[in-house]
Short mmCIF file of C-alpha atoms and ligand atoms in Angstrom, two decimals:
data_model
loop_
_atom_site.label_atom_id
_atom_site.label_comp_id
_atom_site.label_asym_id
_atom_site.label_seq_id
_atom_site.Cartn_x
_atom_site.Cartn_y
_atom_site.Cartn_z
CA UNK G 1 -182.84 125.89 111.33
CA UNK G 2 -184.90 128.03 109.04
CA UNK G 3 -183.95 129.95 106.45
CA UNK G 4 -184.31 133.54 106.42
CA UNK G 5 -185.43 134.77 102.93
CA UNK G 6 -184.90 137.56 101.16
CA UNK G 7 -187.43 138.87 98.25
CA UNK G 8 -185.36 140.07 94.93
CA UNK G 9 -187.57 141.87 92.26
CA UNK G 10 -185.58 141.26 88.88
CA UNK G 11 -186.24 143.75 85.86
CA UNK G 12 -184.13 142.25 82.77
CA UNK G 13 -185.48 145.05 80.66
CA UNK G 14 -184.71 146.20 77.33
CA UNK G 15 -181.75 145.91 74.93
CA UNK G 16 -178.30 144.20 76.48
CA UNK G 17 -180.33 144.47 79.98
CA UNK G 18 -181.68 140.86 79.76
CA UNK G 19 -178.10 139.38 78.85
CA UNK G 20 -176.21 140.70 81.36
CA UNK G 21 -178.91 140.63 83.96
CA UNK G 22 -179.01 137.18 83.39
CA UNK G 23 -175.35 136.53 84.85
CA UNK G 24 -175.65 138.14 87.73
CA UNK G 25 -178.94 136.59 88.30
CA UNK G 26 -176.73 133.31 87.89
CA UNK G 27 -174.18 134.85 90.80
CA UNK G 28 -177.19 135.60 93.05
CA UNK G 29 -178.43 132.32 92.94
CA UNK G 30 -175.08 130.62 93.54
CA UNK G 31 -174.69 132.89 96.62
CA UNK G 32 -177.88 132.16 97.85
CA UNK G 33 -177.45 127.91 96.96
CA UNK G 34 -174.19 127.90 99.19
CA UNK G 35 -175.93 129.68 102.11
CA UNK G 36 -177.26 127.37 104.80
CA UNK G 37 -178.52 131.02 106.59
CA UNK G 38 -180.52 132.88 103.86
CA UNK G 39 -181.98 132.40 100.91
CA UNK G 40 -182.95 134.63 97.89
CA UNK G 41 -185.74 134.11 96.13
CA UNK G 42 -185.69 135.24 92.33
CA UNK G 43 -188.63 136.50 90.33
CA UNK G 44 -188.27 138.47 87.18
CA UNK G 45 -191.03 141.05 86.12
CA UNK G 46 -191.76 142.90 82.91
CA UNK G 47 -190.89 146.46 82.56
CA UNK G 48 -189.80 148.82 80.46
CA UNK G 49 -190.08 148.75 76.39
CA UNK G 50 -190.40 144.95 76.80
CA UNK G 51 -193.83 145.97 79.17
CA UNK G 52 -194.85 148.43 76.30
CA UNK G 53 -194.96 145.54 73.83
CA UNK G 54 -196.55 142.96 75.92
CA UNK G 55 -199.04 145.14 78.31
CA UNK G 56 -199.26 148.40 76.96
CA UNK G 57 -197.61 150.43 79.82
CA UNK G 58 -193.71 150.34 80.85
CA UNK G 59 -194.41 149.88 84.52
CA UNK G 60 -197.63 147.75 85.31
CA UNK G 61 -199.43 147.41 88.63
CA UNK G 62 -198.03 143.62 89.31
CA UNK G 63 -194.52 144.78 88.55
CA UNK G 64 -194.67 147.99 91.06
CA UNK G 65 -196.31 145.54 93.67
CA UNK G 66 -193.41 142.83 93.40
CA UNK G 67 -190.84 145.47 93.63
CA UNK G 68 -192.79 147.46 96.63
CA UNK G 69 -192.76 144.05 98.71
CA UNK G 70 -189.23 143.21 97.36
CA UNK G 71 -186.02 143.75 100.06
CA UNK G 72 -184.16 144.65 96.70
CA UNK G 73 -184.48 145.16 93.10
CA UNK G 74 -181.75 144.50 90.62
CA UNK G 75 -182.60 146.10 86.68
CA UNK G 76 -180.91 145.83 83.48
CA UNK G 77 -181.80 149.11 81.54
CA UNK G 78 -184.65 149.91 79.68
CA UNK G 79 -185.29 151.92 76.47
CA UNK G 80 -184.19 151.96 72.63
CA UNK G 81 -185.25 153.57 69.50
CA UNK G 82 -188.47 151.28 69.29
CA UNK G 83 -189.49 153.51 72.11
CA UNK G 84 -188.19 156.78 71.24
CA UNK G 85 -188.94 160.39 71.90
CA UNK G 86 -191.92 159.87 69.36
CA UNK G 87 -193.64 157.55 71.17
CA UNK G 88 -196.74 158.17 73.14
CA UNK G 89 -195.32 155.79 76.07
CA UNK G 90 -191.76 155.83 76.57
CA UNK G 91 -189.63 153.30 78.94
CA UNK G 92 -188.07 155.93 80.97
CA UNK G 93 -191.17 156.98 82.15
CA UNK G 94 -191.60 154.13 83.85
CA UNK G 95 -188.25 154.08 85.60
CA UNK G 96 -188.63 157.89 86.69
CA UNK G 97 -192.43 156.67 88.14
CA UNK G 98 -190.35 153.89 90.16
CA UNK G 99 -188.02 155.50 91.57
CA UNK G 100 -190.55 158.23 92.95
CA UNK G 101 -193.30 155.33 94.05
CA UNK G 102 -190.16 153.86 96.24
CA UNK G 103 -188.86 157.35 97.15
CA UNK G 104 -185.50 156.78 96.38
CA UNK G 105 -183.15 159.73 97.07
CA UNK G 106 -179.98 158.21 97.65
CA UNK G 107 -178.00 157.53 94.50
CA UNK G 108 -175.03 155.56 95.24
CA UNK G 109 -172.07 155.73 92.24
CA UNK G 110 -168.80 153.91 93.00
CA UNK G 111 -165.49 155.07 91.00
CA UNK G 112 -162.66 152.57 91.24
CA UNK G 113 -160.81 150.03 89.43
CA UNK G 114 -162.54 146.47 89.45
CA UNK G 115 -158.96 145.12 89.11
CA UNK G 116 -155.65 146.84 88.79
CA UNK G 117 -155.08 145.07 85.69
CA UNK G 118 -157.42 147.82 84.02
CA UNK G 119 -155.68 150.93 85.15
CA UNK G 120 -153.93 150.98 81.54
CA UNK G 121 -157.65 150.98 80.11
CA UNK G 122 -158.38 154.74 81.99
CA UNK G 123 -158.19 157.94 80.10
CA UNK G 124 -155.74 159.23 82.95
CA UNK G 125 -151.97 158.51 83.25
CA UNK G 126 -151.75 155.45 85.36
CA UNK G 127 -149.96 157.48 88.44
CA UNK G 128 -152.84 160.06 88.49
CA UNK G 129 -155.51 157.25 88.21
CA UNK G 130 -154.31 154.15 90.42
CA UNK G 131 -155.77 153.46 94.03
CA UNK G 132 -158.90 156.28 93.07
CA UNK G 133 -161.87 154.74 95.15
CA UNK G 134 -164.53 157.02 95.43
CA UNK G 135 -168.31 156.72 95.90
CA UNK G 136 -170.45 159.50 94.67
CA UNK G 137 -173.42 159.94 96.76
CA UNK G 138 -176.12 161.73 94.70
CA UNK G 139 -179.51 163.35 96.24
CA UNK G 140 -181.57 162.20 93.52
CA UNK G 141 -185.48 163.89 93.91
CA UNK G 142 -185.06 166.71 95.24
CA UNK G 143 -182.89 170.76 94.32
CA UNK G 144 -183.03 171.98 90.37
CA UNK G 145 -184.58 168.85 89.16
CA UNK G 146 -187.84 168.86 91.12
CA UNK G 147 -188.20 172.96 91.44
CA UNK G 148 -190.58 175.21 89.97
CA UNK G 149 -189.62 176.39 86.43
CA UNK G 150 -190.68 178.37 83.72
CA UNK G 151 -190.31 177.59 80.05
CA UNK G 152 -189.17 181.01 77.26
CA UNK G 153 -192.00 181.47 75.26
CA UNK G 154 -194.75 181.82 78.17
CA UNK G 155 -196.39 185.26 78.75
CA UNK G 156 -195.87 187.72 80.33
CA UNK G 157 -192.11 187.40 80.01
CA UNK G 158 -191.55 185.36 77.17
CA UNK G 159 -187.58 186.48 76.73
CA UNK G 160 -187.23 184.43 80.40
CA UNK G 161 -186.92 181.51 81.95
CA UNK G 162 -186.22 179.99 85.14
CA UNK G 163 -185.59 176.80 87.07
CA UNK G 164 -185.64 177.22 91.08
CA UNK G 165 -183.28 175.32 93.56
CA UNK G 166 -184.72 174.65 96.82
CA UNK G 167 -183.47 172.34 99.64
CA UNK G 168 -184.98 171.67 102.85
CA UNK G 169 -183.08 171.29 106.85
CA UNK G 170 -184.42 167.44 106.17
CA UNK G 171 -183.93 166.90 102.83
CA UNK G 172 -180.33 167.37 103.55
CA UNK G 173 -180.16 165.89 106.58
CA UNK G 174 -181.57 162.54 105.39
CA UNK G 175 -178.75 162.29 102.71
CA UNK G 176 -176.31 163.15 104.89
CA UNK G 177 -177.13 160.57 107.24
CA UNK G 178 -177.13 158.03 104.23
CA UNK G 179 -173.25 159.57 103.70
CA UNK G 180 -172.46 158.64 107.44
CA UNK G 181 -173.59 155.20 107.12
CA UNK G 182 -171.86 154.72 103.88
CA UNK G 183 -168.46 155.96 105.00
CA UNK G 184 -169.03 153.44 108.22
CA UNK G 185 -169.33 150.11 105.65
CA UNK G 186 -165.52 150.53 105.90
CA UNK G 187 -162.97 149.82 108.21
CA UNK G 188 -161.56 152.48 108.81
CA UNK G 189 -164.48 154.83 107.79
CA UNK G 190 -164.09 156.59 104.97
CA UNK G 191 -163.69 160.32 104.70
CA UNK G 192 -166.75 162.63 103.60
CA UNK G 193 -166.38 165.26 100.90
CA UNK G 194 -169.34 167.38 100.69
CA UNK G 195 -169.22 169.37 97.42
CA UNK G 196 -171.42 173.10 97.28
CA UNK G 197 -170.92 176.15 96.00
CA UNK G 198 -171.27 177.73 99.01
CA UNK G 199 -169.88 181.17 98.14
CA UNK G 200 -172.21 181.60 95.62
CA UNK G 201 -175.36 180.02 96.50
CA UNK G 202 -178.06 179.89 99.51
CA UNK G 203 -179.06 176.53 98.61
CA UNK G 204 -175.65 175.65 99.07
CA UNK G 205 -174.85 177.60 102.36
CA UNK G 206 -177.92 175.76 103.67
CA UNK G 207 -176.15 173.01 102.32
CA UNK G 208 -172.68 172.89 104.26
CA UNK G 209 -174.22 174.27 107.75
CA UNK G 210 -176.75 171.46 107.78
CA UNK G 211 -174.06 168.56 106.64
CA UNK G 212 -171.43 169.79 109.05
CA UNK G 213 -174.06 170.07 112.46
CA UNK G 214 -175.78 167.12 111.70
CA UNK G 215 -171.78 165.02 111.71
CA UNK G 216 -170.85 166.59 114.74
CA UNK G 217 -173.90 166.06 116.40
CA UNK G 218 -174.61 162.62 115.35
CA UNK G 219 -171.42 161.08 114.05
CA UNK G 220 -168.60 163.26 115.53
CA UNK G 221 -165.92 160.55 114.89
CA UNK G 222 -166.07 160.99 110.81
CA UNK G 223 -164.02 163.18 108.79
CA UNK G 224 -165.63 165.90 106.83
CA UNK G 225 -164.07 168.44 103.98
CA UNK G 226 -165.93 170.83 102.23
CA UNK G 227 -165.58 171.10 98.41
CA UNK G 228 -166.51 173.92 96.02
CA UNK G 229 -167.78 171.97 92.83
CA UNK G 230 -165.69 173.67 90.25
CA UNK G 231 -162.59 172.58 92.18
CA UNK G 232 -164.28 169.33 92.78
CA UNK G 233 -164.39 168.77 89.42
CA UNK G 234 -160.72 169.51 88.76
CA UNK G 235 -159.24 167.70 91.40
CA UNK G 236 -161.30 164.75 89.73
CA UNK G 237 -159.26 164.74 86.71
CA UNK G 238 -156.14 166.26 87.84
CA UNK G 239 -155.41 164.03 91.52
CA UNK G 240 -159.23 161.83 92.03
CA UNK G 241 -157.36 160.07 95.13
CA UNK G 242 -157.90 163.44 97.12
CA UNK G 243 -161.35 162.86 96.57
CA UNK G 244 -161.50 158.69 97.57
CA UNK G 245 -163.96 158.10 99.98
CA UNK G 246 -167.61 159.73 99.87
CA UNK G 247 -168.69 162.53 97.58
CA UNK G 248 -171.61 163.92 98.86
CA UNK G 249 -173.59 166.15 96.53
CA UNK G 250 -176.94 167.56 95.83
CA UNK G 251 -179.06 166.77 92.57
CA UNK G 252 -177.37 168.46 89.75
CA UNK G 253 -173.75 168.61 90.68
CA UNK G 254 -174.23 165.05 91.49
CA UNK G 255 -175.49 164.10 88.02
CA UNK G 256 -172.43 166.26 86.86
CA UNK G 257 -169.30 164.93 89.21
CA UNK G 258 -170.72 161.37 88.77
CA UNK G 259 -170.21 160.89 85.22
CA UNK G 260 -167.11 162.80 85.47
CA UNK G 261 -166.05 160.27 87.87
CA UNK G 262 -167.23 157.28 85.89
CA UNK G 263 -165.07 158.06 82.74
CA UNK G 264 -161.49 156.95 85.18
CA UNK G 265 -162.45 153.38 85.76
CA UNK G 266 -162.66 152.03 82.22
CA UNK G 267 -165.28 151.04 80.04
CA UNK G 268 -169.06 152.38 80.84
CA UNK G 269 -169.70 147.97 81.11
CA UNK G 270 -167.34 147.95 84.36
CA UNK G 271 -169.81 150.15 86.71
CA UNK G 272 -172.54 149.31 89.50
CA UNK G 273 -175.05 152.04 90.73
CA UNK G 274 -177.71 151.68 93.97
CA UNK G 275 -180.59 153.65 94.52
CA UNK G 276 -181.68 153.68 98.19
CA UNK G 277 -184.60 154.93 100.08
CA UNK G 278 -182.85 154.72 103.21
CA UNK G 279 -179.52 154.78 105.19
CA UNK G 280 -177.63 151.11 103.47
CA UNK G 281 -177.99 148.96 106.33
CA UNK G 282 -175.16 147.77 108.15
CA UNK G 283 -175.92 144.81 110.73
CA UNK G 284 -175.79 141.52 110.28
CA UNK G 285 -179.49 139.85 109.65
CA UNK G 286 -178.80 138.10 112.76
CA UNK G 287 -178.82 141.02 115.41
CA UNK G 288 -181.97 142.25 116.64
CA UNK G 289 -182.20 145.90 114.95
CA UNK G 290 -181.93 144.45 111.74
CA UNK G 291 -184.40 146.07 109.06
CA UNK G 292 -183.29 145.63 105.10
CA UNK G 293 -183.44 149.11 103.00
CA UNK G 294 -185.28 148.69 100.08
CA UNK G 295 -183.54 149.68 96.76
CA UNK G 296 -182.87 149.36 92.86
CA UNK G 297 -179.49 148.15 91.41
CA UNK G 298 -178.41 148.63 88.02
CA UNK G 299 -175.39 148.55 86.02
CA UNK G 300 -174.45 152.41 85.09
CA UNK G 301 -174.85 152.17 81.71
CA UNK G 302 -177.78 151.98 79.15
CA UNK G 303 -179.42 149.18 76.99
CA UNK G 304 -176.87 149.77 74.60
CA UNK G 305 -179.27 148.87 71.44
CA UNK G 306 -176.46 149.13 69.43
CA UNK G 307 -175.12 145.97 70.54
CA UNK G 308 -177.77 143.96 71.69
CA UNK G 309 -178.30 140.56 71.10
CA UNK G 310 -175.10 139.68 70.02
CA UNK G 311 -173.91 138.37 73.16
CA UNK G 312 -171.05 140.63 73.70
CA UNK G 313 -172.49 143.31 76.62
CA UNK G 314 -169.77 143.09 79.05
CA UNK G 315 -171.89 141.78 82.10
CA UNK G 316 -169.71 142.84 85.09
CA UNK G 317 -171.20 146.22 86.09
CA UNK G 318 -174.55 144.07 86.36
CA UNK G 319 -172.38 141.44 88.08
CA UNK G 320 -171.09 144.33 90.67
CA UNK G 321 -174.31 145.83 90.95
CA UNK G 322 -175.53 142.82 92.63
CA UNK G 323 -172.65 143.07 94.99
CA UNK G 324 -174.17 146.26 96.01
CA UNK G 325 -177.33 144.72 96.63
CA UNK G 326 -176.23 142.48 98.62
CA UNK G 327 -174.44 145.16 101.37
CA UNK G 328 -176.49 147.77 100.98
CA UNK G 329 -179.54 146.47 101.32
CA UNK G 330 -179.74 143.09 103.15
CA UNK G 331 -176.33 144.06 104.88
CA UNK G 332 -174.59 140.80 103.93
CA UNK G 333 -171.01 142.07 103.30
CA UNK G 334 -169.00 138.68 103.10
CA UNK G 335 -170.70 137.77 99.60
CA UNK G 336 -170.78 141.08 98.19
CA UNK G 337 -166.95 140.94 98.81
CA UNK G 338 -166.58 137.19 97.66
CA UNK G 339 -168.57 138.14 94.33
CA UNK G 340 -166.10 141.55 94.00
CA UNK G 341 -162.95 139.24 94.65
CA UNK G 342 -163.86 137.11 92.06
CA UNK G 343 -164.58 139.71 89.10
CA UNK G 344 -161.09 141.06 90.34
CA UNK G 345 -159.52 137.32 90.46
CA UNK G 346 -160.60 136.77 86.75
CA UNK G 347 -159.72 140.42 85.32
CA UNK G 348 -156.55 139.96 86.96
CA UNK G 349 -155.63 136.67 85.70
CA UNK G 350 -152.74 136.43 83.14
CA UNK G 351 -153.47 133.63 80.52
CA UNK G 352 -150.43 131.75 78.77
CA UNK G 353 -149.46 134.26 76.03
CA UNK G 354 -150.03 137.05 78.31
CA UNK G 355 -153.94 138.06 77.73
CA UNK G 356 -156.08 138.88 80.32
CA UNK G 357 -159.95 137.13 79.72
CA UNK G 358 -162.20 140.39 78.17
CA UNK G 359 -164.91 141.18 76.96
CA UNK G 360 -164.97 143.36 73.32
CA UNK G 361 -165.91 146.78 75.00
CA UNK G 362 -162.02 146.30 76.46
CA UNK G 363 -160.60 145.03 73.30
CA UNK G 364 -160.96 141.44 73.78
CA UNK G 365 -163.38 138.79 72.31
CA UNK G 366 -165.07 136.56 75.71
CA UNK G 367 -168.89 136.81 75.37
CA UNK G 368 -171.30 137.70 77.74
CA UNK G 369 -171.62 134.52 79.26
CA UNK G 370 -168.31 133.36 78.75
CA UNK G 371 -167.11 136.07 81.09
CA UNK G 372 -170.30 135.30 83.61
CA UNK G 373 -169.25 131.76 83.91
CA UNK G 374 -165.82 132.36 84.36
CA UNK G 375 -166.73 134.96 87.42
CA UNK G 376 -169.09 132.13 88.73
CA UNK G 377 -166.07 129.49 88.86
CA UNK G 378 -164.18 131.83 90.64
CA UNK G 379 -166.72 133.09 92.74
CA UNK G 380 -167.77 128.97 93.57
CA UNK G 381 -163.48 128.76 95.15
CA UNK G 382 -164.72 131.09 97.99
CA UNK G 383 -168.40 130.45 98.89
P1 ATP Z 1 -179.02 155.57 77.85
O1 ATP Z 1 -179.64 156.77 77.28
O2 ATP Z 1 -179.94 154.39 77.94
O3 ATP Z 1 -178.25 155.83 79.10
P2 ATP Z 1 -176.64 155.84 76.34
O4 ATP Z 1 -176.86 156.55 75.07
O5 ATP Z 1 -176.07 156.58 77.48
O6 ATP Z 1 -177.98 155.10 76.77
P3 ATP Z 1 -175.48 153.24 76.50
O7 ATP Z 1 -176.63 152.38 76.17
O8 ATP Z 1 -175.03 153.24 77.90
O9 ATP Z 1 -175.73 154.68 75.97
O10 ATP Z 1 -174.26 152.89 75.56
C1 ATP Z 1 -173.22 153.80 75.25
C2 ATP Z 1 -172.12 153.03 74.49
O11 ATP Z 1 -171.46 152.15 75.39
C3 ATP Z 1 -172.69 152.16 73.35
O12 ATP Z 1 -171.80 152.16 72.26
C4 ATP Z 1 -172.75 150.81 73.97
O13 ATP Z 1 -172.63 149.76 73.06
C5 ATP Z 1 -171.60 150.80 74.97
N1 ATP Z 1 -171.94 149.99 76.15
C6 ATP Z 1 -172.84 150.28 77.11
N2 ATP Z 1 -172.93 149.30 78.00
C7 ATP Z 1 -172.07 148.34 77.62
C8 ATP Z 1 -171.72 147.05 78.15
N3 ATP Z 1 -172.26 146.54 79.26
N4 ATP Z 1 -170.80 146.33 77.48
C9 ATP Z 1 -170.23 146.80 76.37
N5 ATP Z 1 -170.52 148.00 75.82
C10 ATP Z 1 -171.42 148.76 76.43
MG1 MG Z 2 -176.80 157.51 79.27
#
């Protein structure tokens, strides 16, 4: 039988991105060695400050290419003060030109607790924080970010400026499809919370009638809630579990709610992210309507410069970012599971004298690659 392959554009980047990209490059590769169904095929590209130095330019024309023809991208982080606001090409400009040449406008952010053994590690009291599982779904190119603004300082009204919000019918209705298929790659299906502002804004009213018709019409057996934001953003911190299951949200309050979010589960190291251009997919490469959704995985965090090269990133957001890739985009849910069992397996694991293996970021002294090794082992029990 042949193989079905899978193309995965890897972007190590700048800073700690090429150590702890490295690990889970070492997880992918495992996953994809104990396979006798699929295969993935690994290629790194440069890009980023590390592209700067070498070509001139933070995203060049071979890297887009791979990562246009790729089924998935997984990236580091780029950036650092060798690049900084100074410069007259900057790594994030890159990144931003990326995401727009692959239109991605689903940002994916999941909140929750790669092993229960961290709950004492969250700023919350552990009874307010345990069990939160939630998965921020961002719009990411379109409302306050992308509108037409105007800078103080410009005649004829120099005392004013302004930023518009605009969202189309489709605009929302293409993220909100993206929320349907994301509550459905759970048994049960999750729950939907769509977060506005709708007594206050027309963007927003736009906002909740398009999300709720488009459910009922096309996916009448989900729940839905509507959320004002401000409450949103209280129930995050004062009962989150209210909120487990899909928070839907438009540009800004996304950006907003989804670092809120992040803060509960930990250390910054602990934290996937997907970008999709697409609804995740959600058959099996075996049935016939199977199509993979192209998209970039990263860890949430940055390239950390203050840290780098010392060998003590904590790799496991990386690590759990390529879980993501895995079931979002080439729908392959058993190893994305079998790689998240095993982070959990070795967090969770009490060594004789009572430690748990960590890495500094959560007070402990494993390296980088102690801790991707260790996740491997365990990871090498189940495949
Ligand atoms: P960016 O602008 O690139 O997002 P940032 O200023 O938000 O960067 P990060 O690079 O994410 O910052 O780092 C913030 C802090 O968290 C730093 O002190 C960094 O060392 C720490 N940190 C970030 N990622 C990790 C990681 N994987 N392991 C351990 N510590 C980390
Ligand atoms: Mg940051």
């Amino acid at each position: 039988m042949t193989k079905k392959s899978f193309r995965i554009a890897v972007l190590p980047g700048d800073g700690i991105g090429p150590e702890v990209v490295a690990e889970a490059v070492k997880i992918l590769k495992a996953v994809s060695e104990a396979s006798t169904s699929f295969e993935l095929k690994l290629e790194s590209y440069p890009f980023g400050g590390n592209a700067i130095d070498s070509l001139g330019e933070p995203l060049p024309a071979a890297t887009l290419k791979a990562c246009q023809e790729a089924d998935a991208i997984l990236m580091g982080s780029v950036g650092g003060p060798k690049w900084g606001v100074d410069s007259p090409v900057r790594p994030e400009q890159g990144l931003l030109a990326l995401r727009k040449a692959l239109g991605l406008y689903a940002n994916i952010r999941p909140a929750k607790f790669a092993s229960d053994s961290l709950i004492s590690a969250s700023p919350l009291k552990p009874e307010i924080a345990q069990g939160v599982d939630i998965i921020v779904l961002r719009e990411l190119i379109g409302g306050l970010y992308f509108g037409e603004r105007k800078e103080a300082g410009v005649a004829p009204n120099e005392d004013v400026a302004w930023d518009t919000m605009i969202y189309s019918v489709e605009e929302i209705k293409r993220i909100t499809r993206v929320a349907a298929k994301l509550a459905m790659t759970a048994n049960p299906p999750l729950e939907i919370h769509s977060i506005d502002k709708a007594n206050v804004l027309a963007c927003s009213r736009l906002w909740r009638k398009v999300v709720t018709e488009t459910l009922k019409e096309e996916y009448p057996q989900l729940k839905l809630d509507h959320q004002l934001v401000d409450s949103a953003s209280m129930l995050i911190v004062a009962n989150p579990r209210k909120l487990n299951g899909v928070l839907l949200t438009e540009n800004l309050f996304g950006d907003i709610l989804s670092d809120e979010s992040s803060v509960i589960p930990g250390s910054l190291g602990l934290l996937p992210s997907a970008s999709l251009s697409g609804a995740p997919t959600i058959s099996d490469f075996s049935s016939p309507d199977f199509k993979t959704t192209p998209g970039l995985y990263e860890p949430i965090h940055g390239s950390a410069p203050d840290i780098a090269g010392q060998g003590i990133a904590n790799p496991i957001g990386t690590i759990l970012s390529a879980a993501l890739l895995l079931r979002y985009s080439i729908g392959l849910e058993k190893p994305a599971q079998a790689i998240e069992s095993a982070v959990r397996r070795v967090l969770d694991e009490e060594k004789a004298g009572g430690f748990h293996l960590r890495t500094k970021d959560l007070g402990g002294n494993v390296s980088t690659t102690q801790m991707g090794e260790k996740i491997l082992e365990a990871l090498k029990e189940t495949l």
